[in-house]
Coordinates of N, CA and C and ligand atoms in Angstrom, one line a residue:
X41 N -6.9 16.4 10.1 CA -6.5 15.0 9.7 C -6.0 15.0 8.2
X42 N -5.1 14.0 8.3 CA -4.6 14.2 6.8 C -6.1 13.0 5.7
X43 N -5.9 13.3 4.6 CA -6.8 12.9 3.7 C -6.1 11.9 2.9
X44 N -7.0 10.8 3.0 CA -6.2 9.7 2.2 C -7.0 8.7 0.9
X45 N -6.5 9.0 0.0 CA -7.3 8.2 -1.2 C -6.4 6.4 -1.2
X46 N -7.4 5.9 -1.2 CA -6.6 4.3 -1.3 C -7.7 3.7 -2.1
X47 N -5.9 3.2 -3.5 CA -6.2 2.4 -4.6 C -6.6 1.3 -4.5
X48 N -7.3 0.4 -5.0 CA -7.3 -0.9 -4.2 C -7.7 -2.0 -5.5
X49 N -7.8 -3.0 -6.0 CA -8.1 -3.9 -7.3 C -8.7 -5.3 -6.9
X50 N -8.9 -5.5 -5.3 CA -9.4 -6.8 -5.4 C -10.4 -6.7 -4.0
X51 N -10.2 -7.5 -3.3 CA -11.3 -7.5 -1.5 C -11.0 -6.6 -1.0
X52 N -10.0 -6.0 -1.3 CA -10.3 -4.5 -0.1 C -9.5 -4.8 1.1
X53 N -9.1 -6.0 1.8 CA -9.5 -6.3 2.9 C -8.3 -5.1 4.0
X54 N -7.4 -4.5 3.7 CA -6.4 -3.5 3.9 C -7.0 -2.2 3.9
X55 N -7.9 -2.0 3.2 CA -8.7 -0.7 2.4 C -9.9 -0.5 3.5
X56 N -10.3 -1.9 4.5 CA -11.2 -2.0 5.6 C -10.5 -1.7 6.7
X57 N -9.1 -2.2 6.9 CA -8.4 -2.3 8.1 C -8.3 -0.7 8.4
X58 N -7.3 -0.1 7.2 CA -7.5 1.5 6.9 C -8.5 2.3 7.6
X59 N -9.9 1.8 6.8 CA -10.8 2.6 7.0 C -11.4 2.5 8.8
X60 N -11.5 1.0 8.9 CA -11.8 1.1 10.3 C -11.2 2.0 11.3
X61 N -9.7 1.7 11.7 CA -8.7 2.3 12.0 C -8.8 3.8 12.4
X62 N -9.6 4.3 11.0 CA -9.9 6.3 11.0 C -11.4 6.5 11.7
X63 N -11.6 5.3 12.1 CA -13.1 5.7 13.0 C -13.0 5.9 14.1
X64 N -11.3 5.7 14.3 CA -10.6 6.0 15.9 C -11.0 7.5 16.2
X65 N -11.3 8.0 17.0 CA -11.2 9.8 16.9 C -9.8 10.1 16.9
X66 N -9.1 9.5 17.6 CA -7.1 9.8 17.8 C -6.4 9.4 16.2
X67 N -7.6 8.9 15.4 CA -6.6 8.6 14.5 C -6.2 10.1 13.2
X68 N -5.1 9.8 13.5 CA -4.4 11.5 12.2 C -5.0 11.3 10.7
X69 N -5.8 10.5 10.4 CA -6.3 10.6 9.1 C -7.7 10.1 9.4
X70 N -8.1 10.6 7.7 CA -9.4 9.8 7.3 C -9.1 9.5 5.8
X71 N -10.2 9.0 5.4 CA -10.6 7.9 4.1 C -11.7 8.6 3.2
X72 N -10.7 9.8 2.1 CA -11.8 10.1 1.6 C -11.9 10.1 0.3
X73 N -11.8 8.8 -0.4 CA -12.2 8.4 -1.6 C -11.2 7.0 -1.9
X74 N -12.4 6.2 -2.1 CA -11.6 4.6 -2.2 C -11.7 4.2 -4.3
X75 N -10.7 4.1 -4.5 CA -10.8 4.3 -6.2 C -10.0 2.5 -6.5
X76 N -11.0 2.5 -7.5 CA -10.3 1.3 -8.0 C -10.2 1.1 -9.8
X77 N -9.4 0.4 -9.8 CA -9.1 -0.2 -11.4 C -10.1 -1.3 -12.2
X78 N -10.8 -2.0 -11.0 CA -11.9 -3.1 -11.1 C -12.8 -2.4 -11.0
X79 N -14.4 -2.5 -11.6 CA -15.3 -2.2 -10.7 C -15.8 -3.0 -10.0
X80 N -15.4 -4.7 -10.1 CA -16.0 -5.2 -9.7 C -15.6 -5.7 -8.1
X81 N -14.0 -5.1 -8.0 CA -13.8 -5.1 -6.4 C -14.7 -5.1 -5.3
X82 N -14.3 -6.2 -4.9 CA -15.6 -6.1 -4.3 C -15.5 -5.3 -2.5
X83 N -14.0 -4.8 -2.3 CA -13.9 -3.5 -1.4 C -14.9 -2.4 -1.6
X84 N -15.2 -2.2 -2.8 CA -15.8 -0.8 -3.1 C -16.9 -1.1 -2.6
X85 N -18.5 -2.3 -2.3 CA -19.0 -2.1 -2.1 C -19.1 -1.9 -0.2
X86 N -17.8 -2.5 0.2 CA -17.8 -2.1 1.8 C -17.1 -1.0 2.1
X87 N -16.6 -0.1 1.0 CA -16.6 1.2 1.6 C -17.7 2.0 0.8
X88 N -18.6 2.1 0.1 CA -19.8 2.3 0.1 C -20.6 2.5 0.8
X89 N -20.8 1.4 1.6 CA -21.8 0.6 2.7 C -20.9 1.8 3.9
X90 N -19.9 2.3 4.1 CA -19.6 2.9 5.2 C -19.6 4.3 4.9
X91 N -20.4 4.7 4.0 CA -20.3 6.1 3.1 C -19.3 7.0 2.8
X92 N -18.4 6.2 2.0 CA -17.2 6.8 1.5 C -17.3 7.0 -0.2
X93 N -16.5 7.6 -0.7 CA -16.9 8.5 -2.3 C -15.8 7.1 -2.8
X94 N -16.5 6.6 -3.6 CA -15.5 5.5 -4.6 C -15.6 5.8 -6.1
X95 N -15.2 5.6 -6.0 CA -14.4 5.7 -8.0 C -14.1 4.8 -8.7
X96 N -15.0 4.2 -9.8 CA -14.0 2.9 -10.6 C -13.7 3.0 -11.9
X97 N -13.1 2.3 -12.2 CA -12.7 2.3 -14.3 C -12.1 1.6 -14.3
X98 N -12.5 0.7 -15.3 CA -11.7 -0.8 -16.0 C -10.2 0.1 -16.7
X99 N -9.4 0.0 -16.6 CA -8.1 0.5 -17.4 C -7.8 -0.6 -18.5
X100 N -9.4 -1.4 -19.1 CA -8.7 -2.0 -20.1 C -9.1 -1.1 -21.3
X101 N -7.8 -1.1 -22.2 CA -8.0 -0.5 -23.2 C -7.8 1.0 -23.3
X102 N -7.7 1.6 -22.2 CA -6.5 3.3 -21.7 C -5.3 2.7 -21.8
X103 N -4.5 3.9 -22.2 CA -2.8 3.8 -22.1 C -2.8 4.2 -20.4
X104 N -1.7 4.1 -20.1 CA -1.4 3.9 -18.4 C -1.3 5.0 -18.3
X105 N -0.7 5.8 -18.9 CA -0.3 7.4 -18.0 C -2.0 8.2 -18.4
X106 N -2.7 8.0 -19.8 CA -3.9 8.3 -19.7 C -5.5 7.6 -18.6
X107 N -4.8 6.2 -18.4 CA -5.8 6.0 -17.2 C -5.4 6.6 -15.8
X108 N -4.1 6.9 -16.0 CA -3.6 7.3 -14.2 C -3.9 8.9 -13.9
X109 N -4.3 9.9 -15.3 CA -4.4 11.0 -15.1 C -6.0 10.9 -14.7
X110 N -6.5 10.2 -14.8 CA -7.9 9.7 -14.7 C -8.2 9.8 -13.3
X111 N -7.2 8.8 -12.6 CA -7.0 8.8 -11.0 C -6.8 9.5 -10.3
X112 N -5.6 10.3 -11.4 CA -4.9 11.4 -10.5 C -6.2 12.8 -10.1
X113 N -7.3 12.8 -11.2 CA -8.1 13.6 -11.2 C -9.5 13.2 -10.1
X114 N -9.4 12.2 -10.1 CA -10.7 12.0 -9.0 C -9.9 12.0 -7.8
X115 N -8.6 11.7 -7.5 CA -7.9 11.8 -6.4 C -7.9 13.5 -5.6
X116 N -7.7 14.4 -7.0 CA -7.8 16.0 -6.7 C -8.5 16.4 -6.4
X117 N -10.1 15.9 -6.8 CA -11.7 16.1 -7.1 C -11.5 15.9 -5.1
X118 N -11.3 14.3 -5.1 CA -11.3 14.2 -3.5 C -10.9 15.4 -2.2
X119 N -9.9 15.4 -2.8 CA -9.0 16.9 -2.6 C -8.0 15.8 -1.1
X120 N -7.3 15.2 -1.6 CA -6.9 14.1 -1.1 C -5.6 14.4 -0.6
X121 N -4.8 14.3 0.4 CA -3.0 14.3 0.4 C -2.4 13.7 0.5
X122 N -2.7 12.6 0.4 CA -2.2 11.2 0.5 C -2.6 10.1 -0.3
X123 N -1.8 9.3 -1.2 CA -2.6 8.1 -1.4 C -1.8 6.4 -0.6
X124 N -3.1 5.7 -0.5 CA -2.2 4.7 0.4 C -3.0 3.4 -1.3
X125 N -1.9 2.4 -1.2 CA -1.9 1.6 -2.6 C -2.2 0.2 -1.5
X126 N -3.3 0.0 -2.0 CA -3.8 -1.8 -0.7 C -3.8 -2.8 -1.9
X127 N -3.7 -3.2 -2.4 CA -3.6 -4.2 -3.2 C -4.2 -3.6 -4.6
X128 N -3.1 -2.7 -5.4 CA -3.5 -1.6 -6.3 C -2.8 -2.6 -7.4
X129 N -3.4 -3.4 -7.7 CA -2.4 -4.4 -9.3 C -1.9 -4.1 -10.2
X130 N -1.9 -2.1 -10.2 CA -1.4 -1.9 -11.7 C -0.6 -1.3 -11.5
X131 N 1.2 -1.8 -12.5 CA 2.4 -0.4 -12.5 C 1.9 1.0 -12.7
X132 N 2.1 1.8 -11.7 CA 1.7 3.6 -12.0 C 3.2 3.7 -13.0
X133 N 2.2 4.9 -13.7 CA 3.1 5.4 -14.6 C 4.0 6.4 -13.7
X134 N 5.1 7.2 -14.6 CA 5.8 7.6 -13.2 C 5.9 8.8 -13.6
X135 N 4.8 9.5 -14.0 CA 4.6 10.7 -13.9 C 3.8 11.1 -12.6
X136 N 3.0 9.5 -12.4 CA 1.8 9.6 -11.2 C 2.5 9.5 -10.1
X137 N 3.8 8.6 -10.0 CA 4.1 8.2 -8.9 C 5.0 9.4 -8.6
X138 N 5.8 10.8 -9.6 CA 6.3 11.8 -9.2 C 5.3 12.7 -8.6
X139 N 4.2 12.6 -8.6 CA 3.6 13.7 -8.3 C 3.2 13.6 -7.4
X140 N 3.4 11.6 -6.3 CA 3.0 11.6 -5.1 C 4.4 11.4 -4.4
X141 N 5.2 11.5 -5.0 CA 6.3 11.1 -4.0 C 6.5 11.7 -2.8
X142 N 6.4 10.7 -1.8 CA 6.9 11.3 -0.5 C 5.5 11.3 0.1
X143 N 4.6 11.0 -0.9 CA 2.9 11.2 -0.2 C 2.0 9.8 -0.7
X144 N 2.9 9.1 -1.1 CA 2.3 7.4 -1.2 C 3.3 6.3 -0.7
X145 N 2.1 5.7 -0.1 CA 2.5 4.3 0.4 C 2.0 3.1 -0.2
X146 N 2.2 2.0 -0.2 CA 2.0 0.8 -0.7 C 2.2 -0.3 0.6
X147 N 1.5 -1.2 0.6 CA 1.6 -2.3 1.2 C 2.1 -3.6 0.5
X148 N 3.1 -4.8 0.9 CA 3.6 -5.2 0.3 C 3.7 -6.6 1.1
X149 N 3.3 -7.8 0.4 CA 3.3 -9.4 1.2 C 4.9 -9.7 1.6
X150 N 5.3 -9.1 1.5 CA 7.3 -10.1 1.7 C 8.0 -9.4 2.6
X151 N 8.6 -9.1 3.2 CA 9.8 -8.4 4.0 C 10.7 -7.8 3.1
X152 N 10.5 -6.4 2.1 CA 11.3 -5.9 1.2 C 12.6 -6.0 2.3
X153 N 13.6 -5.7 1.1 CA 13.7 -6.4 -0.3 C 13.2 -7.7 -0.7
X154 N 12.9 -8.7 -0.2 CA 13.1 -10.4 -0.5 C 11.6 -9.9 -1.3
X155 N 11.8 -10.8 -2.2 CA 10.2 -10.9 -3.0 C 9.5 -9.5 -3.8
X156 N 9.8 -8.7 -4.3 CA 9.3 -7.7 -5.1 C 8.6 -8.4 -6.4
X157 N 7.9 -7.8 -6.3 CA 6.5 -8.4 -7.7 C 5.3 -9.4 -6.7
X158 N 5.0 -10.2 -7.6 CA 4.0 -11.3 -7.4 C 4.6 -12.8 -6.9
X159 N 3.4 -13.5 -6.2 CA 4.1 -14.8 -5.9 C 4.9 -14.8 -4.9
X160 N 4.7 -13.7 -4.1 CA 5.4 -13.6 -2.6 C 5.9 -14.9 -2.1
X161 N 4.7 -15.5 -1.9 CA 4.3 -16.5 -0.4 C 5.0 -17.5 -1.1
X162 N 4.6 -18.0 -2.1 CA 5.0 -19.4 -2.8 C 6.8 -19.6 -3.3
X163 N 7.5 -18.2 -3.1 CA 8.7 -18.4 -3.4 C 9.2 -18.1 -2.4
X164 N 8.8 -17.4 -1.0 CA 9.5 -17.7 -0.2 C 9.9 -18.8 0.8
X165 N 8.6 -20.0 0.1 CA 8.2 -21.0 0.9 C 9.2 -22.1 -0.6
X166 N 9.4 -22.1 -1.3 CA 10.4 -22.3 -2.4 C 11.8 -22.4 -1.9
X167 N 12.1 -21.3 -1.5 CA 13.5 -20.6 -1.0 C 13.5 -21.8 0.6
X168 N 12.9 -22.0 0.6 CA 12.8 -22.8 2.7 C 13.1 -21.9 3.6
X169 N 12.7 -20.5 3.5 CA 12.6 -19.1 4.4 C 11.7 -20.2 5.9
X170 N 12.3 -19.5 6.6 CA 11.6 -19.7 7.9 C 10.6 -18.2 8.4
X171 N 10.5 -17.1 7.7 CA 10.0 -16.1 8.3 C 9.7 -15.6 6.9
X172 N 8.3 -15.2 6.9 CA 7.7 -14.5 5.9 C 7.4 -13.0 6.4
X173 N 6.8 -12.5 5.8 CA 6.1 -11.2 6.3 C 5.7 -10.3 6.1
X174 N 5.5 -8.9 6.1 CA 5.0 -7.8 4.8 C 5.4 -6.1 5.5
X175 N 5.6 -5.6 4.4 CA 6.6 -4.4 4.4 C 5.6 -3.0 4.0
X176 N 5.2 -2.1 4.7 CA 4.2 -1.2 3.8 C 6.3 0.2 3.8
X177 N 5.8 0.6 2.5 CA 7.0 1.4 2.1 C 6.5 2.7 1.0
X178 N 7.2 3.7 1.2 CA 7.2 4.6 0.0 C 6.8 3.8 -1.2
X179 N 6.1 4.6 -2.1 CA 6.3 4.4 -3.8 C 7.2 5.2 -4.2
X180 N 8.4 4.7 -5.1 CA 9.5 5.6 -5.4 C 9.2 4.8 -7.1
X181 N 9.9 5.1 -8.0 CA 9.2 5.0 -9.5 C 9.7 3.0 -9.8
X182 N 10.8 2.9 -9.1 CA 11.3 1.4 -9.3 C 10.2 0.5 -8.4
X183 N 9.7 -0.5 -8.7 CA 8.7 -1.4 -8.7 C 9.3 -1.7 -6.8
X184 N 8.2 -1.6 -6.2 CA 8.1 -2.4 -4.5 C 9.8 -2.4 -4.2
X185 N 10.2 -1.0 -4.5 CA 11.7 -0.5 -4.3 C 12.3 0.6 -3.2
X186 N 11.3 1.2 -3.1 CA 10.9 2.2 -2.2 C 11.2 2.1 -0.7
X187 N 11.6 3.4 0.3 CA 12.1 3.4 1.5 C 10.8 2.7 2.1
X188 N 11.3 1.2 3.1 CA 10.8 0.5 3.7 C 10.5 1.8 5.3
X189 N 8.9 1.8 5.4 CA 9.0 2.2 6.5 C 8.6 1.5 7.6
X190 N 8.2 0.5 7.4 CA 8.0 -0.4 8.4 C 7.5 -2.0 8.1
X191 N 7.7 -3.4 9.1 CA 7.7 -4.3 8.4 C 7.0 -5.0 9.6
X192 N 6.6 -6.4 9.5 CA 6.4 -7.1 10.4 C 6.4 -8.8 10.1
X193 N 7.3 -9.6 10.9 CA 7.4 -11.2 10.2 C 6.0 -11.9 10.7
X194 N 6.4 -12.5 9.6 CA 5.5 -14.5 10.5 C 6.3 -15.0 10.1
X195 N 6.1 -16.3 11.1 CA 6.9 -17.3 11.2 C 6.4 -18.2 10.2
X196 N 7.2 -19.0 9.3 CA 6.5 -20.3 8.5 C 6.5 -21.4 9.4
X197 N 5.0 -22.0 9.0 CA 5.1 -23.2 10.0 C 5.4 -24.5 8.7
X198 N 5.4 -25.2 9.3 CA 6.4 -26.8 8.7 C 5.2 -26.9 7.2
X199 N 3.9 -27.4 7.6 CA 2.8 -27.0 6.7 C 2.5 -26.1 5.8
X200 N 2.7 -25.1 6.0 CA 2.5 -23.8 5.2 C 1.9 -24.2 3.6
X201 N 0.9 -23.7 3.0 CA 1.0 -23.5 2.0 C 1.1 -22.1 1.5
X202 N 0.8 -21.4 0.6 CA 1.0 -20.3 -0.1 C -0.2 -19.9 0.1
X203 N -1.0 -20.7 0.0 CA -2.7 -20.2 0.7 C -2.9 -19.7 2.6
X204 N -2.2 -20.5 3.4 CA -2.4 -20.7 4.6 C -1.1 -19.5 5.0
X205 N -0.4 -19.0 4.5 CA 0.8 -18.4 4.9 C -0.2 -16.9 4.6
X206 N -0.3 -16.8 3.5 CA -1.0 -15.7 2.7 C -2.0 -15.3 3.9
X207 N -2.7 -15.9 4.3 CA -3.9 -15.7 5.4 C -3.2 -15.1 6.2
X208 N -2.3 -15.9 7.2 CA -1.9 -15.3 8.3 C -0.8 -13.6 8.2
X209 N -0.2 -13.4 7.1 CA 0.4 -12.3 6.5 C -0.8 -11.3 6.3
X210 N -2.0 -11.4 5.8 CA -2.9 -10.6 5.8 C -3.1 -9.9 7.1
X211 N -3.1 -11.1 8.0 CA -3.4 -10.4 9.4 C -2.6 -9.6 10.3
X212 N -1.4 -9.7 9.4 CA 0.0 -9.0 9.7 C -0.3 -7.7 9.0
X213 N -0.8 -8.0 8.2 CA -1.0 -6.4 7.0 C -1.9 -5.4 7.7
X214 N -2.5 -6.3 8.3 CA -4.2 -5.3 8.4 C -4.0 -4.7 10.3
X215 N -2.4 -5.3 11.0 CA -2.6 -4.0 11.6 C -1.2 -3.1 11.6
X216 N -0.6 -3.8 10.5 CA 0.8 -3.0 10.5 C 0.1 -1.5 9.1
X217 N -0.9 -1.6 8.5 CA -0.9 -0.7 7.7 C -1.1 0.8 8.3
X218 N -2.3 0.3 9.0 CA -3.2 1.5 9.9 C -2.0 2.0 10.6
X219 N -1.0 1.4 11.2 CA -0.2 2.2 12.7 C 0.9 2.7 11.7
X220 N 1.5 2.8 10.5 CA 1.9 2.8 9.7 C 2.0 4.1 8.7
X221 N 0.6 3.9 8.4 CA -0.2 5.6 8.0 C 0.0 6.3 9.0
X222 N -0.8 6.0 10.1 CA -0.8 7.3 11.0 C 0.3 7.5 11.4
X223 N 1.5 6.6 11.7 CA 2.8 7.6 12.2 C 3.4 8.4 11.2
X224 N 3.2 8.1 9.7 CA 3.5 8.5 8.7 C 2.6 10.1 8.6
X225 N 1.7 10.0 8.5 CA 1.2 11.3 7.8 C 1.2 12.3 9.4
X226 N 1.5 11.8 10.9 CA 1.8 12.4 12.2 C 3.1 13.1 12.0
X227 N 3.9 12.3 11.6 CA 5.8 13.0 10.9 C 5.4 14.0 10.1
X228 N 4.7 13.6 9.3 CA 4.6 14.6 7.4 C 4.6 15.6 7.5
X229 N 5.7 16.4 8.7 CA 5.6 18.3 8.8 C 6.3 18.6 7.5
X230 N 7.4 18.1 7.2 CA 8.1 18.3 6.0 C 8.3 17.0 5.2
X231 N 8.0 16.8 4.8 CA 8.0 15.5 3.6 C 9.0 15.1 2.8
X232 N 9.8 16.5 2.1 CA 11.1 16.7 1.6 C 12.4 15.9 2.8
X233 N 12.2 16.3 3.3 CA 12.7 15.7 5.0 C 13.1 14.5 5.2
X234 N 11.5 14.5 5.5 CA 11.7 13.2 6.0 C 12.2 11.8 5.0
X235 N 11.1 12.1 3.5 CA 11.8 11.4 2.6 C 13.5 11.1 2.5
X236 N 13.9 12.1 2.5 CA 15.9 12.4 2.4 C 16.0 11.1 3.6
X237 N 15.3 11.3 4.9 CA 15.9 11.0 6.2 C 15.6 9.6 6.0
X238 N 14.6 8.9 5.2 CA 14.2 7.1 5.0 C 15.2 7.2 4.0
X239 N 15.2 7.7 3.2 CA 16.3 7.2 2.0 C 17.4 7.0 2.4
X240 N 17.8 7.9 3.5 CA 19.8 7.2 3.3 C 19.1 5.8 4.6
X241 N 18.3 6.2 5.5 CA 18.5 4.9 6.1 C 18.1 3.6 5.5
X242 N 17.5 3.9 4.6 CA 17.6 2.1 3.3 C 18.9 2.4 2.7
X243 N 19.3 3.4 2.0 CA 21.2 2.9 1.6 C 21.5 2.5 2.9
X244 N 21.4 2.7 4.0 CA 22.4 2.5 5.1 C 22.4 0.6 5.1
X245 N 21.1 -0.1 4.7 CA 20.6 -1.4 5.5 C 21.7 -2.1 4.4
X246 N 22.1 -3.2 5.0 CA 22.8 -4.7 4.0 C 22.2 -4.7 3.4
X247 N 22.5 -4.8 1.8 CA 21.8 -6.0 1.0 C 21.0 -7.3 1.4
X248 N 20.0 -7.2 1.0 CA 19.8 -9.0 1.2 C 20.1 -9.5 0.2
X249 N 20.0 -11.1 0.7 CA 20.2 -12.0 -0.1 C 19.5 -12.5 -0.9
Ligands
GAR1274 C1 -2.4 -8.0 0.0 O1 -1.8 -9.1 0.5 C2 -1.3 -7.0 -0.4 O2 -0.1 -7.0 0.4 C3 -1.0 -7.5 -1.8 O3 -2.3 -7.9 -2.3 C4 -3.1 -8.2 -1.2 C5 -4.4 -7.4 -1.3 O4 -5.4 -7.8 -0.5 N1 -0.4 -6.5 -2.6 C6 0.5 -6.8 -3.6 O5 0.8 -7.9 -3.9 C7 1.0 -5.6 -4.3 N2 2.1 -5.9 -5.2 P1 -6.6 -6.9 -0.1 O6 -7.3 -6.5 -1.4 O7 -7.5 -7.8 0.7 O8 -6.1 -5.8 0.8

């Protein structure tokens, strides 16, 4: 099974879906080291509670490429081949993100392209989008820019707020992540590969708008 470290900075609740998910016996991975930037996330104490190796450090007051070599080292310690990013708040420096390329994913609240950064839910409900939704994709060094490998909508209802949309997108998150990994790290015979093979098919897609 492939080995996966997932960053995580707030509830975890992706970092659960994940971890559940590998208690499948069919599933192509496991969960072995949940690291965060908080300690006070409070995911770490429910992958604890499921006896998984976690890792924390406040990154206030480290420069970024000195707190990420930090990660990168408890990630190795793990002896990890994968990292999966669940709600990881902080830009990786891109020494970190070269050294996973092709071997990290990220989960993302919007339907990439629309909405890269923060404040997903509230500008697409701004914009009068009728369909929201969330994208898990490569980490490539340009911010939630990365070959989309897979996505899944919700619909906006008339009501929506940025709170109530956010909820039901979560629950879009938490089973598009897990089917997502595993077909991912099930392909990962050659990585060089397959990366090339996502890349032109995102040049291939339209712009959005
Ligand atoms: C999720 O909605 C995830 O898509 C988002 O943060 C939330 C984390 O929730 N990630 C980003 O916005 C990354 N830019 P969780 O801690 O409960 O998984």
């Amino acid at each position: 099974r492939a080995k996966v470290a997932v960053l995580i900075s707030g509830s975890g609740t992706n970092m659960a879906a994940l971890l559940y998910a590998a208690k499948h016996p069919d599933c192509p991975y496991e969960i072995v080291l949940v690291a965060s930037n908080n300690p006070d996330a409070e995911g770490l104490t429910l992958a604890q509670g499921e006896g998984i190796s976690t890792f924390a450090q406040s990154h206030k007051g480290i420069d970024r490429a000195a707190f990420d070599a930090i990660m990168q080292q408890q990630i190795e310690k793990a002896d990890a081949t994968h990292v999966a990013l669940a709600g990881y708040m902080r830009i990786l420096s891109d020494a970190f993100v070269q050294q996973w390329e092709g071997r990290m994913l990220n989960i993302h609240p919007s339907l990439l392209p629309k909405y890269t950064g923060l404040h997903t839910h509230q500008r697409a409900l701004d914009a009068g989008d009728k369909v929201a939704g969330c994208s898990v994709h490569l980490v490539t060094p340009e911010l939630d820019a990365g070959p989309v490998l897979g996505q899944t909508e919700v619909l906006i209802r008339p009501n929506d707020t940025a709170e109530t949309l956010a909820e039901r997108v979560k629950i879009a998150e938490h089973q598009l992540y897990p089917r997502i990994l595993s077909a991912y790290v099930s392909r990962d015979k050659d990585p060089e590969w397959l990366v090339a093979q996502v890349r032109e098919r995102a040049m291939a897609q339209p712009e959005a708008d």
